[in-house]
XYZ file of C-alpha atoms in Angstrom:
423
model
C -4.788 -0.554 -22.696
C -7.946 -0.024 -20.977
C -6.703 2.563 -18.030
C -4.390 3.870 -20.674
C -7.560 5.242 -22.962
C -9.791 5.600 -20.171
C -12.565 8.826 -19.858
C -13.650 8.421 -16.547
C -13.962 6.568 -13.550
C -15.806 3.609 -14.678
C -14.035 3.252 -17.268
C -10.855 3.348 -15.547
C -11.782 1.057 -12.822
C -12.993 -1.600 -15.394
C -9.558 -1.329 -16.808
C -8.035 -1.615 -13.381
C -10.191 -4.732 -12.609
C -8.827 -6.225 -15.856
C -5.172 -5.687 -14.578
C -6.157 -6.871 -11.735
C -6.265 -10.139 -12.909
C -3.009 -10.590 -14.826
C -1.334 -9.220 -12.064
C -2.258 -11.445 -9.595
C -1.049 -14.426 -12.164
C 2.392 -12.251 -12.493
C 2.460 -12.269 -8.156
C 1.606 -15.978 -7.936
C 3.238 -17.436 -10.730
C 6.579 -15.619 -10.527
C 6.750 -16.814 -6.665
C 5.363 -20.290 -7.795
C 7.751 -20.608 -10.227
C 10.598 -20.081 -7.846
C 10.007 -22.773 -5.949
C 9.988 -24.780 -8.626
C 13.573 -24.552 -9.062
C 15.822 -27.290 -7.876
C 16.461 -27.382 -4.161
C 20.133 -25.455 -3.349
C 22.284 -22.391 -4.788
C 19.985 -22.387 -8.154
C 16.335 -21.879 -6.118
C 18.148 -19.585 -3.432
C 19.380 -17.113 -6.568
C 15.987 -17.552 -7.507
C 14.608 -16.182 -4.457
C 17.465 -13.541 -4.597
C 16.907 -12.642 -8.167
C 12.573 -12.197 -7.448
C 13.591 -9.922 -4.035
C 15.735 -7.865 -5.753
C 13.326 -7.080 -8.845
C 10.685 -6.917 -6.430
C 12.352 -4.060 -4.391
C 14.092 -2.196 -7.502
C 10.488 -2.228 -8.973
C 8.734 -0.063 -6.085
C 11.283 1.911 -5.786
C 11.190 3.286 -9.350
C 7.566 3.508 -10.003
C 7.039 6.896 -7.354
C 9.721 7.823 -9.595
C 8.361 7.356 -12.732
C 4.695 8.598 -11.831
C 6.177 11.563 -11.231
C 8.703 12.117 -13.698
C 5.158 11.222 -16.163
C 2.716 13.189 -14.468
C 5.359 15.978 -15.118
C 6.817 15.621 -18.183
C 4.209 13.826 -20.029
C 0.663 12.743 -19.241
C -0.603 10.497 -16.100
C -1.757 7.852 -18.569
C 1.938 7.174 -19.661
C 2.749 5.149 -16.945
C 0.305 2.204 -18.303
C 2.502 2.683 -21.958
C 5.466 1.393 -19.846
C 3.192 -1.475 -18.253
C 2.153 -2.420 -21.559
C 5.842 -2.525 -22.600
C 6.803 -4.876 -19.434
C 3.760 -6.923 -20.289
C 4.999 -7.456 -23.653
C 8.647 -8.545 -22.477
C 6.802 -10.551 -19.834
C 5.019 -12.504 -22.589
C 8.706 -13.409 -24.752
C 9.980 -14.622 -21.966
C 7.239 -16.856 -20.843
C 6.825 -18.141 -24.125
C 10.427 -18.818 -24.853
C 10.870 -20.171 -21.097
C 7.467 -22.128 -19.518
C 6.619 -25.325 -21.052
C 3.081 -25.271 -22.690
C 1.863 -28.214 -21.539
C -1.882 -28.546 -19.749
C -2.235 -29.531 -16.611
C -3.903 -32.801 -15.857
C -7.534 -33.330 -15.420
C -6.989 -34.684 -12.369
C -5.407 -32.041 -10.537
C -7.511 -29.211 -11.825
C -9.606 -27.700 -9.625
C -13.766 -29.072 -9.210
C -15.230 -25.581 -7.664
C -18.693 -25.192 -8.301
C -18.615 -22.008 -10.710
C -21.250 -20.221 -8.403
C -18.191 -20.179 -5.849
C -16.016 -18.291 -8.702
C -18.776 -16.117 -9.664
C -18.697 -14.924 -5.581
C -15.102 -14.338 -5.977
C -15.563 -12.481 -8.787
C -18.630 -10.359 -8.031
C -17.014 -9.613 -4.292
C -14.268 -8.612 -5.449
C -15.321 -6.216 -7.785
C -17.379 -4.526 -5.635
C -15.191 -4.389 -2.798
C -12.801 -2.835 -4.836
C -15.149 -0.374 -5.975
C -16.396 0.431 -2.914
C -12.802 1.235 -1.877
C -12.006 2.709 -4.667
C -14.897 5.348 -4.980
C -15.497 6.220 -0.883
C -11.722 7.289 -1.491
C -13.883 10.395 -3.557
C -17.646 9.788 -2.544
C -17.357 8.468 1.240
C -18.963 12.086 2.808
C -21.328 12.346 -0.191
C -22.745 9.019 -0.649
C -21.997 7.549 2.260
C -24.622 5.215 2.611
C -24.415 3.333 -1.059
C -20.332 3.322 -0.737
C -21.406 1.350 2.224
C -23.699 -0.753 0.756
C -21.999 -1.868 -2.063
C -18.562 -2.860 0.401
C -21.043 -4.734 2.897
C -21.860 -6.831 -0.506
C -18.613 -7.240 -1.464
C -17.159 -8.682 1.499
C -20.277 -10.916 2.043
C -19.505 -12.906 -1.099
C -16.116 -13.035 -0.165
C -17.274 -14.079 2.793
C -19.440 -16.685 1.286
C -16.616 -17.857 -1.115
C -14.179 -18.543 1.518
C -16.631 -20.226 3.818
C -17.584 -22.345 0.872
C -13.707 -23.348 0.463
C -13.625 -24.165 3.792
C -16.577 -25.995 4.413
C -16.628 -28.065 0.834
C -14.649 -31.052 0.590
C -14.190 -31.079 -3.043
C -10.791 -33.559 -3.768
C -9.307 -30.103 -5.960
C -10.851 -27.044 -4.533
C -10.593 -23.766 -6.212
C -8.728 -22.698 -3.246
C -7.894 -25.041 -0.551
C -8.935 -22.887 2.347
C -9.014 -25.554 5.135
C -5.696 -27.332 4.689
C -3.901 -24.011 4.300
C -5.652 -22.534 7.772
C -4.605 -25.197 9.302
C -1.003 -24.263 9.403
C -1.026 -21.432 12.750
C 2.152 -20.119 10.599
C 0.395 -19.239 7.974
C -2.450 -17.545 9.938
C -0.097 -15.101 11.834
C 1.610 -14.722 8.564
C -1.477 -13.568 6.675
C -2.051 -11.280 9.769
C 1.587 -9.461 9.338
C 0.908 -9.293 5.746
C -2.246 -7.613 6.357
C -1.146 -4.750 8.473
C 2.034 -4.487 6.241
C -0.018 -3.908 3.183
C -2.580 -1.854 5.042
C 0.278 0.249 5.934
C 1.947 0.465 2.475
C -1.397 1.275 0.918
C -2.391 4.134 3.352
C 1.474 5.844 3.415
C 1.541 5.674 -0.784
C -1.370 7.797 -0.448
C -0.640 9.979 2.543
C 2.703 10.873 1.951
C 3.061 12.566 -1.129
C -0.147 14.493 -0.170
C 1.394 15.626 2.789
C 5.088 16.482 1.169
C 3.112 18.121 -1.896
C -0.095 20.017 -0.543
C 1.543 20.330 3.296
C 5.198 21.271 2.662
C 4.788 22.976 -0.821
C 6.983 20.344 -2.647
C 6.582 19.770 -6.222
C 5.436 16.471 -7.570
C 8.695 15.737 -9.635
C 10.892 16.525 -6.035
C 8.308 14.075 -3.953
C 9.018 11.598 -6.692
C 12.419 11.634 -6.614
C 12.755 11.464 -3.060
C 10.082 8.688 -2.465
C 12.283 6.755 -5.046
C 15.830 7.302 -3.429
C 14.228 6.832 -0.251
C 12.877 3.610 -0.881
C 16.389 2.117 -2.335
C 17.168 1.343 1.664
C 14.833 -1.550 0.227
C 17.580 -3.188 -1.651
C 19.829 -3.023 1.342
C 17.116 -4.377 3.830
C 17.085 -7.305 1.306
C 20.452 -7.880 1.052
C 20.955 -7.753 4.731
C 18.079 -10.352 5.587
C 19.440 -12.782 3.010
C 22.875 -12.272 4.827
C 21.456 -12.806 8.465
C 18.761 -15.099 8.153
C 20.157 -18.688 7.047
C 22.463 -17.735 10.044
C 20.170 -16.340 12.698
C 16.304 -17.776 11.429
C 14.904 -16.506 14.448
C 12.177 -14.518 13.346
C 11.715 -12.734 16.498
C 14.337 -10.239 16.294
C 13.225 -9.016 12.960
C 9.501 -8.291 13.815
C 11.382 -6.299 16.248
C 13.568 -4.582 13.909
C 10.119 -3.937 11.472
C 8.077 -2.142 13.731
C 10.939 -0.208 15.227
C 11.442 1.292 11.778
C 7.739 1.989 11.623
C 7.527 3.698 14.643
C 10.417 5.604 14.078
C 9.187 6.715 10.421
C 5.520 7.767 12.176
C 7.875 9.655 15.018
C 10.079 11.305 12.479
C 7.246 12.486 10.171
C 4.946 13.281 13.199
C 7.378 16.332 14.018
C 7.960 17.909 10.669
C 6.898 21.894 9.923
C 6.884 23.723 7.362
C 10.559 24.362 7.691
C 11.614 20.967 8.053
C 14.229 20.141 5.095
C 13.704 17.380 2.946
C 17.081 16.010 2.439
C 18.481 15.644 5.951
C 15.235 14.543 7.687
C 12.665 13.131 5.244
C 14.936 11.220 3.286
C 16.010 8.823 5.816
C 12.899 8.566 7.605
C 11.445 7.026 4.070
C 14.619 5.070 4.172
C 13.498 3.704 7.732
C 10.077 2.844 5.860
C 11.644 0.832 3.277
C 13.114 -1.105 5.628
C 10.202 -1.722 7.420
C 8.435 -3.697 4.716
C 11.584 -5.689 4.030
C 11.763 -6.981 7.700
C 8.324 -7.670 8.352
C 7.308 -8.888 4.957
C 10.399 -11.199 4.552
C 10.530 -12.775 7.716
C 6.758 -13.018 7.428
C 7.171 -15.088 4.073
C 10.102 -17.406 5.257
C 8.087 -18.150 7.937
C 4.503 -18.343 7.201
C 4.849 -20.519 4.107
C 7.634 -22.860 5.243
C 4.769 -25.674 6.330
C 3.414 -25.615 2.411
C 6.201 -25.191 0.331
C 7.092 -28.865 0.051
C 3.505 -28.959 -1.425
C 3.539 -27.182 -4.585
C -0.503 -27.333 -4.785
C -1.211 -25.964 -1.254
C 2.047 -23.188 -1.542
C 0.084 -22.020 -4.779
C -3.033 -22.254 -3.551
C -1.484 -20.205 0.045
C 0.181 -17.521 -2.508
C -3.102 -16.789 -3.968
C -4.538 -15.887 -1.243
C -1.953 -13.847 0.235
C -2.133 -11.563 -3.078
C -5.853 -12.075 -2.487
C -5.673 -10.063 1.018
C -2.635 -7.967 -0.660
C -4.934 -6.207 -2.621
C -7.712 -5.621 -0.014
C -5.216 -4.412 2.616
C -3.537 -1.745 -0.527
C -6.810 -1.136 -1.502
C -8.607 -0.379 1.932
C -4.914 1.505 3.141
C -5.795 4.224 -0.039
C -9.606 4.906 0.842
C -9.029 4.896 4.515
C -6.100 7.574 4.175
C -8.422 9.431 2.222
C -11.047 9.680 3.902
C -8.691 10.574 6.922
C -7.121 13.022 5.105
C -10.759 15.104 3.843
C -12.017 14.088 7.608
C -9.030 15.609 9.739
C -8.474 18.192 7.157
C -11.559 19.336 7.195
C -11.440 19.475 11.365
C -8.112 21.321 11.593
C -9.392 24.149 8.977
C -12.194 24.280 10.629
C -10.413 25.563 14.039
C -7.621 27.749 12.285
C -10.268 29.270 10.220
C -12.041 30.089 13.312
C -9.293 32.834 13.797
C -9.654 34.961 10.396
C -11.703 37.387 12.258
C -12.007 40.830 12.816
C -11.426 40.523 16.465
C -8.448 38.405 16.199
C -4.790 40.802 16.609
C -2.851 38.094 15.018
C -5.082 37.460 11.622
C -5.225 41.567 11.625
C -1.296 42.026 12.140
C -0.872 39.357 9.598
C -3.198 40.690 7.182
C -1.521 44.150 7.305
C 1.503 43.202 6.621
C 1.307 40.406 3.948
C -1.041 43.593 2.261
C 1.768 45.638 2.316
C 3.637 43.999 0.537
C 1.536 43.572 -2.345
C 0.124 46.927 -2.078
C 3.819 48.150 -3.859
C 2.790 46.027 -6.655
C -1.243 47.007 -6.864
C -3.756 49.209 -5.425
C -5.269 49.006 -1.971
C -7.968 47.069 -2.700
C -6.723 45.159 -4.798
C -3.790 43.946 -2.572
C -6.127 43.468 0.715
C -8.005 40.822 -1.650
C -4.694 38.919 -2.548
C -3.345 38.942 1.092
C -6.837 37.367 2.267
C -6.275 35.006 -0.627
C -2.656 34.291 0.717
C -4.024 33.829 3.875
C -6.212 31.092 2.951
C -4.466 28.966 1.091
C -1.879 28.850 3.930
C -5.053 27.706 6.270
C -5.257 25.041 3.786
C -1.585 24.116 3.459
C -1.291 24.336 7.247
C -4.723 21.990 7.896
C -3.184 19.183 5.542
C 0.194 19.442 7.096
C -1.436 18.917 10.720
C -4.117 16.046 9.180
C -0.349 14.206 7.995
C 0.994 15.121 11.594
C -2.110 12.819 13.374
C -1.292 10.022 10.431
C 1.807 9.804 11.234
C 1.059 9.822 15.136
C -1.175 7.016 14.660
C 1.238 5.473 12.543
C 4.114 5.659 15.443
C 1.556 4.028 17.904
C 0.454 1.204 15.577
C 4.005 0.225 15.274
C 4.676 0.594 19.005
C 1.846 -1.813 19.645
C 3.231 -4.203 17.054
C 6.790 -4.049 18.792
C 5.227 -4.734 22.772
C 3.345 -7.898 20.680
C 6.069 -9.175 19.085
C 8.344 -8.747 22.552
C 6.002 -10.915 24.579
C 4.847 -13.077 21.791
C 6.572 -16.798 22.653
C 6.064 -18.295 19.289
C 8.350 -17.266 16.790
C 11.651 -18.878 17.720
């Protein structure tokens, strides 16, 4: 209700604070609850049923941001969320049993631990949030304020680990001390870093760099990411057989690469159907292979203890949320900062001197001098001219994304082929 009636930017970030917070329960407690289910066919259709929603439920929303931001308003997208919430509710009232917890297993945090949370949070995410728009012109306070933010998180999980309260808030030590989890949380990290950066990157570069419309990127980033539903049907076929969680690392960060490889070469001729659609289709799959394997493995130390696996899945949506978050202002930031370089160099030939700009500029003027006067029709062509410096500058700013992209995932491949570990 709050993003979907708010003005500005504080107002809208307060609201997406506030959402923050039920949607980490939603994360944790869905997962939680899961597990919760007796051992055999009924908690493995669990896990099934929570993939499956999981992956059908990023796949739509590119779809329906778009099919909003075109055919209605941007803020109709939070209508739906308040409609889910709402269903959400029923069914957890109908379903969860309302009884408290006992005193005994409640957590004994000092508040001043949940206030650094809090406060670190928030201003972390801010931070984020506003260098994504303010980085070049406040450069200094946007740093400030994330410095802050990741100090009391800092503080907050130094406190968890160093406190030996008998029900910490979040039981930092005993969960660090499983090396599982650790390289888990690591995986997760880059995954989410990933995820973050490309939602942002992407339809930029389709839309501003390839002259797509927002309702085509939409429905394209949707399809594509339906090779989601058949990653996850194909790990749930070949794990219980083959748990080795080597090979599927592997498989991950080949798809990654290949993606960042794929989009590294596309042009402003490049056709959407043929070659962007299944290099999306190779970054759905991505996620599914590193992010499954990642949670089979990581948490199978805690799940038999339903205190530490919640207290474990809390802080995995915990660094989800950082690694989205940070993913969306670096890309940005990328994007004005490598924009900005590449127009700077084409711009450098619009010049008098330059044969090509002049041959260019004659002939695009005319063609709109049979439609105008001279004047008028030399003005438009320079116009022409540069907004195709633009288009052309974003398309090349995607190009060294998605190069970087291809070696980050080559990297992850040569560490996961030495690595010893994951048998």
């Amino acid at each position: 209700m709050l993003c979907y009636n708010s003005t500005d930017f504080t107002s809208f970030l307060i609201g997406h604070v506030t959402m923050g917070f039920g949607g980490a329960a939603f994360m944790a407690g869905a997962r939680i609850l899961v597990t919760l289910l007796p051992a055999g066919m009924s908690r493995f259709q669990g896990v099934k049923i929570y993939a499956y929603g999981l992956t059908i439920g990023m796949a739509l929303s590119p779809f329906l941001a778009a099919r909003l931001f075109i055919d209605a308003s941007w803020n109709g997208l939070f209508l739906i969320l308040m409609g889910l919430c709402v269903l959400a509710a029923i069914c957890a009232y109908f379903c969860l049993p309302g009884i408290p917890s006992k005193e005994e297993v409640r957590s004994q945090s000092h508040p001043y631990f949940l206030m650094a949370l809090a406060t670190g949070s928030f201003l972390t995410l801010y931070a984020l949030d506003s260098g994504s728009y303010e980085f070049y012109s406040n450069t200094v306070l946007v740093s400030v304020i994330l410095l802050l933010g990741l100090t009391s998180i800092y503080y907050f999980i130094r406190s968890m680990i160093r406190h030996h309260h008998r029900s910490p808030l979040l039981s930092m030590k005993r969960i660090f001390n499983s090396k599982k989890y650790r390289s888990g949380i690591l995986v997760f990290f880059i995954c989410y870093l990933i995820m973050g950066s490309n939602s942002y990157f992407l339809p930029q570069i389709l839309e501003k760099g390839l002259g797509f419309g927002w309702s085509t990127v939409g429905n394209y980033y949707g399809l594509g990411l339906t090779s989601m539903m058949f990653g996850v049907w194909l790990h749930m076929k070949l794990f219980p057989k083959m748990p080795n969680g080597k090979k599927y690392f592997l498989v991950g960060f080949f798809c990654i690469s290949s993606y960042g490889l794929m989009m590294a070469n596309v042009s402003s001729s490049t056709d959407l159907q043929t070659y962007i659609l299944p290099a999306i289709m190779l970054y759905g799959l991505f996620g599914i292979f590193l992010q499954g394997t990642a949670a089979a493995k990581s948490f199978s130390e805690l799940e038999h203890d339903s205190t530490m696996f919640s207290h474990a899945q809390q802080f995995k949506n915990m660094v989800s949320q950082i690694g989205q978050s940070m993913g969306v202002a670096l890309a940005s930031i990328g994007l004005q900062w490598r924009t900005t370089v590449h127009y700077d160099v084409l711009n450098n030939h619009v010049a008098s001197n330059d044969p090509i700009y002049q041959k260019t500029l004659a002939q695009v003027a005319a063609q709109y001098a049979k439609h105008t006067d001279t004047v008028s029709a030399q003005k438009m062509a320079f116009s022409w001219i540069q907004s195709l410096l633009s288009q052309q500058s974003t398309l090349l700013a995607g190009i060294d994304y998605f190069t970087l992209l291809f070696f980050v995932g080559i990297i992850g491949f040569v560490v996961m082929l030495i690595q010893k570990r994951l048998n």
